[in-house]
Amino acid sequence: MQVWPGQAYPLGATYDGAGTNFAVFSETADRIELCLLHDDGSETAVELRESDAFVLHAYLPGVMPGQRYGFRVHGPYDPAQGHRCNSAKLLLDPYARAVSGRIDWGEEVYGYRFGAPDKRNDLDSAPHMMTSVVVNPYFDWGDDRPPRTPYNETVLYEAHVKGLTMQHPDLPEELRGTYAALAHPAVIDHLSQLGVTALELMPVHQFVNDHRLVDMGLNNYWGYNTIGFFAPHNAYASWGDRGEQVLEFKQAVKALHEAGIEVILDVVYNHTAEGNHLGPTLSYKGLDNASYYRLTDDPRYYMDTTGTGNSLLMRSPHVLQMIMDSLRHWVTDMHVDGFRFDLAATLARQFHEVDRLSSFFDLVQQDPVVSQVKLIAEPWDVGEGGYQVGNFPPLWTEWNGMYRDTVRDMWRGEPRTLAEFASRLTGSSDLYQDDGRRPLASINFTTCHDGFTLHDLVSYNDKRNDANGEDNQDGESHNRSWNCGAEGETDDPDVLELRARQMRNFIATLMLSQGVPMLSHGDEFARTQGGNNNAYCQDNEIAWVRWPEGGSTQLEFTRAMAWLRRDHPVFRRRRFFHGRPVEGTHDELSDIAWFTPEGEEMTQEDWDASQARALTVFLNGNAISEPGTRGERIADDSFLLMFNASAEPLEFVIPVNHGRQWQVVVDTARAEGVPPDTGPKAGAGERLTLADRSLTVLQRPA
């Protein structure tokens, strides 16, 4: 076999039409063998003799796409010093563009002997390992263009590739649960009709099913267990795993873009699937353990701010390079439109504390590719000081956990919630205004993959996670949920009607709030997980979306609320409210005003009242201060939002001097939620009765 020196960059396996360049980093290795794997189980080893700045490399003419490969690292095995090299372990390429196969769990894939963690394990892992694959980078993107939907026009939809499509009745069975299913018209049409502009996919980086879960007969369904940051997960391909998954993912992105839908990836750069000191040796641990991971003062052990056993070393230039290379790869080669960063606070831990001035943020800020896509932080981790909602740099948006908690508290009737609810409804200026960010920094959600579904939020006071095999000890115990009078499934018509009304309240509040709304897949038709609020290991009907047969009133209501938001810029302002008239608009009314149910302007005493659970909000459509896309001044209809989160019906007085004639356009007390076009009309000073736990929206033409 011919072996040429090759190049140290780019890292990974790079096919150029005539052969493949291989490059891998290790500062610890004495030498590294590239192993080309054959279908008969044999392998051809090629030593990487060229080295530049600790990157070992070679070019192999004639090595073509589809070739499986791995690395064997010869070097120190000394856990007490943080070194875990072991040439008996076939290692995945950290930069692999595709991964083939799965792990056959056994002692062979561990670097140590079971029962003797400091004793090197010389059992060969190759027959039990996944393998890296050489990929042809070419793909005919045609005239594909990123939709680049502005944040103020964005509606996010969080979904799981398999869970969303596995039970869709209009999909061919061979496509269900795959990337190809995302590209199917049945799925795209549903998203388009729902008003979705961005599909936020739960992890699609190559991940691993944990040894513990496999032994229990379960799977790591959610996928927050990454082993390959450049490779699409092979199990989501409808055919083949030797590069076919890359092609299929690209085809899905292209189809979604044609429908105007962006693709955002949930990415897990905070840890890997190799776990703690008792975890397997799959890639990074065997290449250069101390360069990739945060180790404690005793280098045998791993610093863990993620709850998964390890954390990547965010002050290592090679880790930072890998993350940035990965992000650019997914934008430039795979055409994705943004990222949601799981446990993003860990990415800011350059040393110990979360630091918004960390190198990672600097690198993102200056990167001409990554800085131009949507960047969404899950602004917390499990380490000390890890809750960082509102503290990310101005380029970033954040999952607003405070929004979720406050809206849940409001609708379940918690005292002293009204003032904070008003802040969350109007874009959380207390969190984002001081550093120059806008309401669009707030990704608003009431449910997501982690926790109760919307149906279960109004049906269970307590989690039911027994199927996870952890004695119901896993998952959040404080869910801020309320079962509406009966725990779990019931035939009581009054309870069912109240639950349906509460779900409409949550959906309407989400779409009427300033910021960026995010729906969780299946909530638009009230999917349930039977009270399981931590379905991370349930790759089955517990977690898969059950598509309703025929129509769904909740689906129709969700669509109506999404389109109401789309049609009226007053609900999706790019700037915070001022609480005063806007200059140049010739409108003496404030851009926003707050009223008691009696129609009087709210006082501080009203805000502070512990039992206050109702208010009216006036949104002045004539006082939108920002210009339109062509520089024109935006004007819109005006709206009154009436919230009654109390347990009793309440009379609301329509405020005087804010418009003579109003029409009801949303009433969550109605089963359909949206009145006909000829909905009730009401004038200034008139009284409307709102049912208990309901909201009403009234509209006044501009």
XYZ file of C-alpha atoms in Angstrom:
702
model
C 0.000 0.000 0.000
C 1.278 3.459 -0.902
C 1.508 5.876 2.017
C 2.250 9.536 1.334
C 3.008 12.172 4.008
C -0.330 13.953 3.672
C -1.405 17.091 5.533
C -2.093 17.969 9.169
C -5.255 19.876 8.232
C -8.112 19.301 7.945
C -8.375 16.775 10.746
C -10.249 13.536 10.151
C -10.560 11.607 6.891
C -10.744 13.861 3.821
C -11.489 12.275 0.450
C -10.327 14.292 -2.591
C -11.406 12.085 -5.495
C -8.193 10.067 -5.717
C -7.502 9.061 -2.145
C -7.985 10.047 1.468
C -5.957 12.177 3.872
C -6.046 11.066 7.507
C -5.100 13.390 10.391
C -5.580 12.936 14.140
C -4.418 14.867 17.205
C -2.665 13.361 20.224
C -0.059 14.992 22.428
C 0.302 11.860 24.582
C 0.710 9.083 22.002
C 4.088 7.528 21.305
C 2.753 6.357 17.953
C -0.604 5.887 16.236
C -1.714 3.246 13.758
C -4.451 3.904 11.221
C -6.410 0.660 10.850
C -8.324 0.033 7.623
C -11.080 -2.464 8.384
C -12.294 -5.136 5.991
C -15.622 -6.935 5.831
C -14.025 -10.275 6.711
C -12.988 -8.874 10.108
C -9.346 -8.332 9.221
C -7.573 -4.999 9.312
C -4.617 -3.336 7.624
C -2.511 -1.182 9.934
C -0.628 1.873 8.668
C 1.584 3.783 11.068
C 1.140 7.564 10.920
C 4.764 8.673 10.802
C 4.327 12.355 9.942
C 3.613 14.757 12.796
C 3.020 18.513 12.907
C 2.070 20.247 16.173
C 0.949 16.893 17.643
C -1.220 16.093 14.612
C -0.218 12.781 13.024
C -1.155 12.354 9.384
C -0.822 10.404 6.142
C -2.374 10.322 2.670
C -3.462 6.978 1.224
C -4.072 6.921 -2.548
C -6.954 4.734 -3.605
C -8.796 4.754 -0.244
C -12.362 5.499 -1.262
C -15.661 6.538 0.388
C -17.258 3.733 2.370
C -13.910 2.557 3.780
C -14.214 1.774 7.487
C -11.321 2.690 9.731
C -10.171 3.361 13.283
C -7.047 4.225 15.270
C -4.862 2.285 17.679
C -2.813 4.451 20.023
C 0.453 3.270 21.550
C 1.374 5.268 24.633
C 1.218 5.416 28.425
C -1.541 3.705 30.347
C -1.230 5.418 33.722
C -4.610 6.506 35.135
C -2.931 8.032 38.198
C -1.320 10.543 35.818
C -4.429 10.952 33.642
C -3.154 8.807 30.739
C -5.341 6.020 29.298
C -3.689 4.990 26.006
C -4.305 1.355 25.100
C -3.418 -0.088 21.689
C -5.844 -2.984 22.232
C -8.721 -0.521 21.834
C -9.848 0.436 18.348
C -10.746 4.123 18.574
C -13.221 6.202 16.641
C -11.905 9.234 14.795
C -13.128 12.363 16.680
C -13.586 13.986 13.256
C -15.331 11.051 11.557
C -18.012 12.270 9.120
C -19.896 8.991 9.469
C -19.922 6.048 11.869
C -20.867 2.470 11.025
C -22.334 -0.200 13.274
C -22.997 -0.159 16.996
C -21.182 -1.159 20.166
C -21.437 -4.751 21.333
C -21.053 -4.115 25.038
C -18.593 -6.211 26.998
C -15.351 -5.930 28.916
C -13.490 -5.693 25.598
C -14.438 -2.013 25.029
C -13.118 -0.919 28.423
C -9.522 0.151 28.908
C -9.230 -1.556 32.293
C -10.041 -5.003 33.691
C -13.364 -5.233 35.484
C -12.686 -5.170 39.224
C -9.210 -3.665 38.710
C -9.614 -0.096 37.361
C -5.868 0.588 37.318
C -4.963 -2.606 35.448
C -4.725 -2.276 31.662
C -7.132 -4.432 29.656
C -5.481 -6.057 26.632
C -8.642 -7.604 25.184
C -9.112 -6.441 21.573
C -12.163 -4.178 21.215
C -12.294 -4.110 17.395
C -14.903 -6.891 16.911
C -17.202 -5.082 19.351
C -16.763 -1.473 18.194
C -18.437 1.013 15.934
C -16.102 2.185 13.176
C -15.392 5.473 11.420
C -16.210 5.760 7.711
C -14.627 7.732 4.874
C -17.318 9.922 3.278
C -17.647 11.540 -0.128
C -18.307 15.216 0.665
C -20.013 15.946 -2.666
C -23.762 16.605 -2.685
C -25.876 18.414 -5.255
C -27.438 21.180 -3.196
C -28.892 22.800 -6.328
C -30.222 26.245 -5.452
C -30.571 25.503 -1.733
C -30.553 28.678 0.338
C -30.908 29.089 4.102
C -34.313 30.619 4.919
C -32.685 33.032 7.411
C -36.008 33.695 9.135
C -35.697 36.691 11.492
C -36.090 35.815 15.152
C -39.238 37.929 15.463
C -40.898 35.787 12.786
C -39.584 32.471 14.123
C -41.729 29.702 15.585
C -39.600 26.820 16.891
C -40.749 23.209 16.985
C -38.651 20.844 19.095
C -38.817 17.301 17.777
C -37.127 13.908 17.883
C -36.335 12.398 14.473
C -37.691 8.996 15.424
C -40.339 10.036 17.927
C -42.011 12.504 15.567
C -42.276 10.140 12.618
C -42.347 6.584 13.966
C -46.142 6.333 14.141
C -47.176 8.756 11.404
C -49.962 6.962 9.520
C -49.191 8.620 6.170
C -45.529 7.606 6.087
C -44.312 4.383 4.456
C -43.190 2.003 7.189
C -39.657 1.797 5.812
C -39.223 5.563 6.240
C -40.614 5.937 9.739
C -38.115 7.067 12.328
C -35.571 8.280 9.774
C -34.146 11.436 8.250
C -36.049 10.589 5.089
C -39.295 10.840 7.050
C -38.512 14.463 7.889
C -38.376 15.183 4.160
C -41.736 13.523 3.471
C -44.563 15.896 2.402
C -46.817 14.591 5.179
C -44.420 15.867 7.841
C -43.462 19.076 6.053
C -47.105 19.945 5.359
C -47.972 19.477 9.031
C -45.166 21.807 10.101
C -46.053 24.407 7.484
C -49.736 24.438 8.381
C -48.776 24.792 12.031
C -46.822 27.946 11.225
C -43.491 26.391 12.184
C -40.470 28.191 10.719
C -37.662 26.217 12.414
C -37.404 22.526 13.276
C -35.181 22.067 16.340
C -33.994 18.472 16.240
C -32.999 16.634 19.376
C -29.457 15.209 19.092
C -28.535 13.819 15.687
C -24.781 13.725 16.287
C -23.652 10.100 16.472
C -24.446 8.886 19.962
C -24.105 5.701 21.983
C -26.638 3.544 23.777
C -25.274 3.267 27.321
C -24.084 -0.120 28.552
C -26.324 0.150 31.622
C -29.445 0.880 29.575
C -28.760 -1.904 27.073
C -28.410 -4.387 29.941
C -31.813 -3.182 31.187
C -33.407 -3.666 27.762
C -33.664 0.094 27.215
C -32.027 2.635 24.885
C -30.629 6.141 25.140
C -33.614 7.437 23.186
C -32.986 11.167 23.570
C -29.410 10.888 22.323
C -27.592 13.177 24.776
C -24.617 10.811 24.742
C -22.488 11.969 21.842
C -19.442 10.113 20.550
C -19.101 11.771 17.103
C -19.546 15.527 16.700
C -19.260 15.473 12.886
C -21.381 12.417 12.029
C -25.183 12.155 11.723
C -26.519 9.332 13.896
C -26.489 6.183 11.773
C -29.635 4.570 13.247
C -31.785 7.362 11.758
C -30.868 6.399 8.189
C -33.484 4.435 6.254
C -30.774 2.510 4.386
C -27.077 1.870 4.989
C -24.595 3.387 7.426
C -21.441 3.801 5.347
C -22.105 7.391 4.397
C -25.734 6.942 3.358
C -26.816 8.664 6.583
C -24.949 11.798 5.500
C -26.698 11.850 2.126
C -30.111 11.252 3.691
C -29.640 13.996 6.276
C -28.648 16.483 3.578
C -31.695 15.546 1.514
C -33.927 16.209 4.535
C -32.371 19.635 5.107
C -32.787 20.509 1.439
C -36.478 19.508 1.477
C -37.186 21.478 4.652
C -35.439 24.540 3.230
C -37.610 24.331 0.112
C -40.605 24.670 2.444
C -39.015 27.668 4.188
C -38.273 25.702 7.360
C -34.911 26.103 9.088
C -33.096 23.180 10.715
C -31.585 23.743 14.149
C -29.579 21.031 15.900
C -29.566 20.290 19.616
C -25.833 19.777 20.198
C -24.032 18.264 23.185
C -20.520 19.721 23.337
C -20.331 19.597 27.124
C -19.447 15.886 27.535
C -19.007 12.631 25.608
C -20.310 9.076 25.841
C -17.100 7.787 27.456
C -18.354 8.531 30.967
C -16.174 8.688 34.076
C -13.098 6.678 35.120
C -15.185 3.500 34.917
C -16.492 4.274 31.430
C -15.457 2.680 28.130
C -12.531 3.692 25.919
C -14.090 4.594 22.592
C -12.188 7.587 21.227
C -11.021 10.689 23.114
C -10.073 8.852 26.285
C -7.656 6.592 24.424
C -6.272 9.312 22.144
C -5.365 11.936 24.747
C -7.432 11.757 27.907
C -5.872 14.768 29.666
C -6.230 17.047 26.638
C -9.920 16.309 26.056
C -11.389 16.077 29.569
C -11.491 18.115 32.776
C -9.716 16.020 35.377
C -9.788 16.543 39.129
C -6.751 17.159 41.334
C -6.433 13.389 41.272
C -6.106 12.810 37.479
C -7.699 9.377 37.830
C -11.076 11.075 38.095
C -13.175 13.431 35.982
C -14.728 16.786 36.820
C -18.447 16.391 36.163
C -20.687 19.460 35.787
C -23.045 17.650 33.416
C -24.270 14.729 35.522
C -22.965 12.300 32.901
C -19.552 11.383 34.280
C -17.280 13.775 32.417
C -16.960 17.308 31.043
C -14.889 18.421 28.068
C -11.902 20.645 28.862
C -13.010 24.038 27.583
C -9.596 25.655 27.993
C -7.912 23.113 25.721
C -7.186 24.667 22.304
C -7.745 21.280 20.667
C -11.186 20.845 22.255
C -12.151 24.379 21.264
C -10.877 23.749 17.739
C -12.872 20.512 17.509
C -16.071 22.231 18.606
C -15.638 25.145 16.214
C -14.684 22.818 13.342
C -17.782 20.759 14.098
C -20.068 23.801 14.129
C -18.657 25.082 10.839
C -18.980 21.602 9.308
C -22.684 21.433 10.099
C -23.287 24.927 8.709
C -21.138 24.802 5.570
C -21.299 21.110 4.626
C -24.672 20.082 6.048
C -26.463 23.459 5.614
C -28.069 23.614 9.064
C -29.309 26.989 10.272
C -28.377 27.066 13.939
C -27.733 25.234 17.164
C -29.261 24.746 20.586
C -26.413 24.074 23.034
C -27.239 21.503 25.696
C -26.065 22.451 29.219
C -24.371 25.478 27.716
C -23.129 26.767 31.068
C -20.487 24.017 30.971
C -19.109 25.498 27.743
C -18.358 28.681 29.681
C -16.400 26.910 32.433
C -12.910 27.705 31.234
C -11.659 27.123 34.768
C -14.226 26.528 37.514
C -16.884 29.223 37.435
C -19.214 29.984 34.543
C -17.564 32.912 32.734
C -19.310 34.835 29.965
C -15.838 36.047 28.883
C -14.574 32.506 28.294
C -12.614 31.597 25.165
C -15.537 29.674 23.710
C -17.705 32.786 23.486
C -14.812 34.762 21.999
C -14.313 32.140 19.311
C -17.996 32.074 18.416
C -18.243 35.864 18.356
C -15.409 36.292 15.862
C -16.192 33.303 13.656
C -17.568 34.539 10.301
C -19.653 31.375 9.823
C -20.904 30.324 13.254
C -21.692 33.848 14.453
C -24.197 34.274 11.624
C -26.540 31.392 12.484
C -29.047 31.017 15.297
C -27.315 30.291 18.618
C -29.584 29.092 21.440
C -28.263 28.278 24.910
C -29.718 25.963 27.480
C -28.314 28.359 30.101
C -27.635 25.974 32.953
C -25.751 22.856 34.017
C -25.610 20.852 37.256
C -22.367 22.371 38.539
C -21.960 25.060 41.195
C -23.393 28.371 39.962
C -24.684 26.655 36.856
C -28.070 28.416 36.542
C -27.270 31.275 34.161
C -30.591 32.368 32.645
C -30.121 35.930 31.408
C -26.328 35.879 31.618
C -25.234 34.772 28.158
C -23.528 37.230 25.776
C -25.581 39.462 23.452
C -25.116 37.240 20.364
C -27.021 34.426 22.077
C -30.653 33.590 22.728
C -31.652 31.415 25.678
C -34.174 28.811 26.668
C -35.989 30.928 29.244
C -36.557 28.548 32.139
C -38.028 31.395 34.170
C -40.713 31.874 31.527
C -41.667 28.190 31.759
C -41.839 28.245 35.564
C -43.772 31.506 35.858
C -46.382 30.666 33.232
C -46.957 27.280 34.861
C -47.332 28.912 38.269
C -49.733 31.521 36.927
C -52.144 29.053 35.377
C -52.090 26.643 38.316
C -53.070 29.533 40.610
C -49.922 30.157 42.651
C -49.998 33.386 44.726
C -47.741 36.399 44.056
C -47.181 35.444 40.430
C -48.841 38.308 38.569
C -45.929 40.770 38.435
C -43.411 38.225 37.200
C -45.945 36.853 34.739
C -46.252 40.344 33.258
C -42.478 40.480 32.802
C -42.344 37.085 31.109
C -45.308 37.967 28.854
C -43.523 41.061 27.583
C -40.133 39.525 26.796
C -38.346 39.348 30.178
C -36.710 42.766 30.068
C -35.388 42.149 33.598
C -33.198 39.395 32.126
C -32.171 40.753 28.751
C -32.451 44.532 28.516
C -29.432 45.573 30.595
C -26.869 44.047 28.219
C -28.475 45.380 25.074
C -30.420 42.296 24.109
C -34.030 42.386 22.968
C -37.172 40.340 23.652
C -36.009 37.938 20.950
C -33.250 36.709 23.280
C -35.988 34.845 25.162
C -36.896 31.431 23.766
C -40.281 30.962 25.427
C -41.583 27.498 26.205
C -43.883 25.828 28.697
C -42.922 22.247 27.812
C -39.992 20.552 26.091
C -38.559 17.044 25.761
C -37.364 17.168 29.382
C -40.377 17.003 31.699
C -44.107 16.553 31.296
C -45.794 16.912 27.931
C -48.490 19.590 27.813
C -51.215 16.967 28.324
C -49.406 15.480 31.307
C -48.699 18.936 32.763
C -52.434 19.361 33.325
C -53.102 15.686 34.189
C -50.482 14.683 36.780
C -49.286 16.159 40.031
C -46.587 13.503 40.337
C -44.242 11.833 37.851
C -44.698 8.189 36.880
C -41.262 7.041 35.740
C -41.368 3.412 36.875
C -40.726 2.183 33.319
C -37.250 3.764 33.508
C -36.139 1.151 36.025
C -34.953 3.613 38.666
C -37.760 3.215 41.228
C -39.295 6.519 40.112
C -36.284 8.353 41.560
C -35.189 9.915 38.267
C -36.635 13.042 36.695
C -37.729 16.322 38.240
C -40.048 16.039 41.235
C -41.092 19.704 41.311
C -42.951 20.047 38.025
C -45.220 23.011 38.781
C -48.008 20.879 37.343
C -51.679 20.556 38.354
C -53.918 17.622 37.517
C -57.150 19.674 37.433
C -58.781 17.537 40.104
C -57.934 13.937 39.191
C -54.577 12.193 38.955
C -53.880 10.676 35.559
C -56.441 9.363 33.108
C -60.087 9.991 33.956
C -63.558 9.921 32.424
C -64.806 12.875 34.471
C -66.160 15.333 31.848
C -65.602 18.393 34.051
C -61.960 17.492 34.631
C -61.414 16.763 30.947
C -62.981 20.080 29.935
C -60.792 21.969 32.407
C -57.670 20.195 31.184
C -58.477 21.085 27.581
C -59.022 24.711 28.617
C -55.731 24.792 30.491
C -53.880 23.446 27.463
C -55.460 26.180 25.344
C -54.374 28.711 27.976
C -50.757 27.565 27.751
C -50.710 27.552 23.948
C -52.378 30.960 23.712
C -50.064 32.496 26.328
C -47.043 31.150 24.462
C -48.128 32.645 21.142
C -49.153 35.989 22.681
C -45.840 36.470 24.525
C -43.003 38.649 23.265
C -39.942 36.574 22.407
C -39.602 33.414 20.331
C -42.190 30.650 20.947
C -41.151 26.996 21.020
C -43.591 24.103 20.791
C -42.725 20.564 21.845
C -43.633 17.931 19.254
C -47.068 16.448 19.730
C -48.307 19.085 22.178
C -50.402 20.512 19.366
C -52.640 17.454 19.699
C -52.151 16.687 23.392
C -49.793 13.720 23.268
C -49.165 11.945 26.566
C -46.275 9.961 28.030
C -48.486 8.523 30.747
C -46.963 10.811 33.360
C -43.353 9.884 32.547
C -41.415 13.160 32.813
C -38.002 11.705 31.926
C -38.533 9.483 28.887
C -34.849 9.597 27.920
C -34.655 5.793 27.708
C -38.099 5.042 26.277
C -37.582 4.274 22.593
C -41.137 3.022 22.311
C -44.751 4.139 22.305
C -44.331 5.919 25.647
C -42.259 8.624 23.959
C -43.239 8.340 20.294
C -45.822 10.827 19.045
C -49.228 9.278 18.515
C -50.832 11.072 15.587
C -54.601 11.514 16.002
C -57.016 9.987 13.556
C -59.186 12.609 11.947
C -59.360 16.166 13.232
C -58.130 17.620 16.498
C -59.624 20.746 18.046
C -56.382 21.420 19.882
C -54.420 21.192 16.649
C -56.774 23.650 14.989
C -56.493 26.021 17.953
C -52.688 25.830 17.931
C -52.646 26.616 14.227
C -54.989 29.555 14.737
C -52.825 31.014 17.512
C -49.644 30.603 15.468
C -51.203 32.371 12.507
C -52.623 35.138 14.722
C -49.074 35.745 15.889
C -47.726 35.671 12.342
C -50.308 38.146 11.082
C -49.815 40.720 13.856
C -46.372 42.203 14.563
C -47.611 43.631 17.865
C -47.148 40.107 19.306
C -43.590 39.744 17.996
C -41.925 43.086 18.524
C -38.187 43.404 18.030
C -37.871 45.914 20.883
C -39.145 46.061 24.442
C -42.206 48.073 25.364
C -41.519 51.569 26.717
C -44.690 52.059 28.744
C -45.257 55.481 27.136
C -46.456 56.932 23.811
C -44.036 56.481 20.931
C -42.767 59.669 19.303
C -43.790 60.248 15.723
C -46.824 57.977 15.815
C -49.468 60.670 16.512
C -50.960 58.328 19.086
C -51.275 59.630 22.624
C -51.787 56.163 24.067
C -48.919 54.241 25.606
C -47.517 51.281 23.661
C -48.663 49.049 26.551
C -50.979 49.504 29.519
C -52.036 47.284 32.422
C -55.503 47.183 33.960
C -57.321 45.442 36.765
C -60.408 43.421 35.834
C -62.419 46.533 36.830
C -60.761 48.450 34.008
C -58.596 50.629 36.271
C -54.883 51.061 35.656
C -52.826 48.736 37.832
C -51.184 50.233 40.916
C -48.234 48.867 42.846
C -50.677 47.618 45.446
C -52.511 45.669 42.742
C -49.264 44.088 41.549
C -48.253 43.133 45.072
C -51.600 41.602 46.082
C -50.841 37.969 46.885
C -54.142 36.639 45.595
C -54.230 38.674 42.377
C -54.613 36.280 39.461
C -56.291 38.399 36.803
C -55.387 41.387 34.650
C -55.978 43.062 31.296
C -53.125 44.050 28.979
C -53.526 46.691 26.256
C -51.155 46.335 23.282
C -51.124 49.411 21.060
C -50.641 48.375 17.448
C -50.167 52.014 16.416
C -47.137 52.374 18.698
C -44.680 49.832 17.321
C -41.435 51.773 17.359
C -39.281 49.639 15.069
C -39.263 50.052 11.282
C -40.245 47.322 8.864
C -37.840 45.424 6.637
C -37.975 48.195 4.013
C -37.688 50.995 6.544
C -41.423 51.703 6.629
C -43.135 52.275 9.978
C -45.018 49.227 11.217
C -48.620 49.701 12.264
C -50.960 46.995 13.461
C -54.316 46.406 15.071
C -54.531 46.918 18.822
C -55.419 44.158 21.264
C -56.708 43.607 24.773
C -55.480 40.447 26.492
C -57.641 39.417 29.448
C -56.249 36.773 31.797
C -58.331 35.080 34.487
C -56.187 32.479 36.270
C -58.470 32.391 39.307
C -60.770 29.531 40.243
C -63.924 31.627 39.781
C -65.541 33.407 36.823
C -64.734 37.130 36.814
C -66.261 40.182 35.194
C -63.834 42.293 33.179
C -64.525 45.910 32.247
C -63.191 47.029 28.886
C -60.976 50.061 29.614
C -62.260 53.408 28.412
C -60.199 55.772 26.236
C -58.406 52.858 24.541
C -60.807 52.197 21.712
C -64.554 52.261 21.240
C -65.301 48.951 19.590
C -63.622 45.590 20.156
C -64.194 42.097 18.817
C -63.433 38.832 20.628
C -60.969 36.788 18.546
C -59.795 34.250 21.160
C -61.724 32.728 24.045
C -60.141 29.670 25.641
C -63.368 28.909 27.489
C -64.820 27.785 24.163
C -64.042 24.223 23.077
C -62.628 25.426 19.764
C -60.900 28.381 21.424
C -61.406 30.723 18.478
C -64.846 32.240 17.820
C -66.201 32.493 14.283
C -65.370 35.582 12.213
C -68.506 37.207 13.563
C -67.373 36.805 17.172
C -68.890 38.845 19.978
C -68.315 42.591 19.913
C -67.981 44.843 22.933
C -67.553 48.563 23.500
C -65.510 50.642 25.927
C -66.857 50.367 29.484
C -68.845 47.213 28.788
C -68.456 44.105 30.899
C -67.346 40.662 29.793
C -67.527 37.557 31.964
C -64.466 35.328 31.719
C -64.803 31.738 32.834
C -62.505 30.513 35.553
C -58.987 29.793 34.285
C -59.441 31.253 30.839
C -58.172 34.062 28.673
C -59.838 36.233 26.082
C -58.287 38.316 23.330
C -60.111 41.312 21.843
C -59.036 43.083 18.663
C -59.484 46.680 17.482
C -58.636 47.481 13.861
C -55.856 50.014 13.302
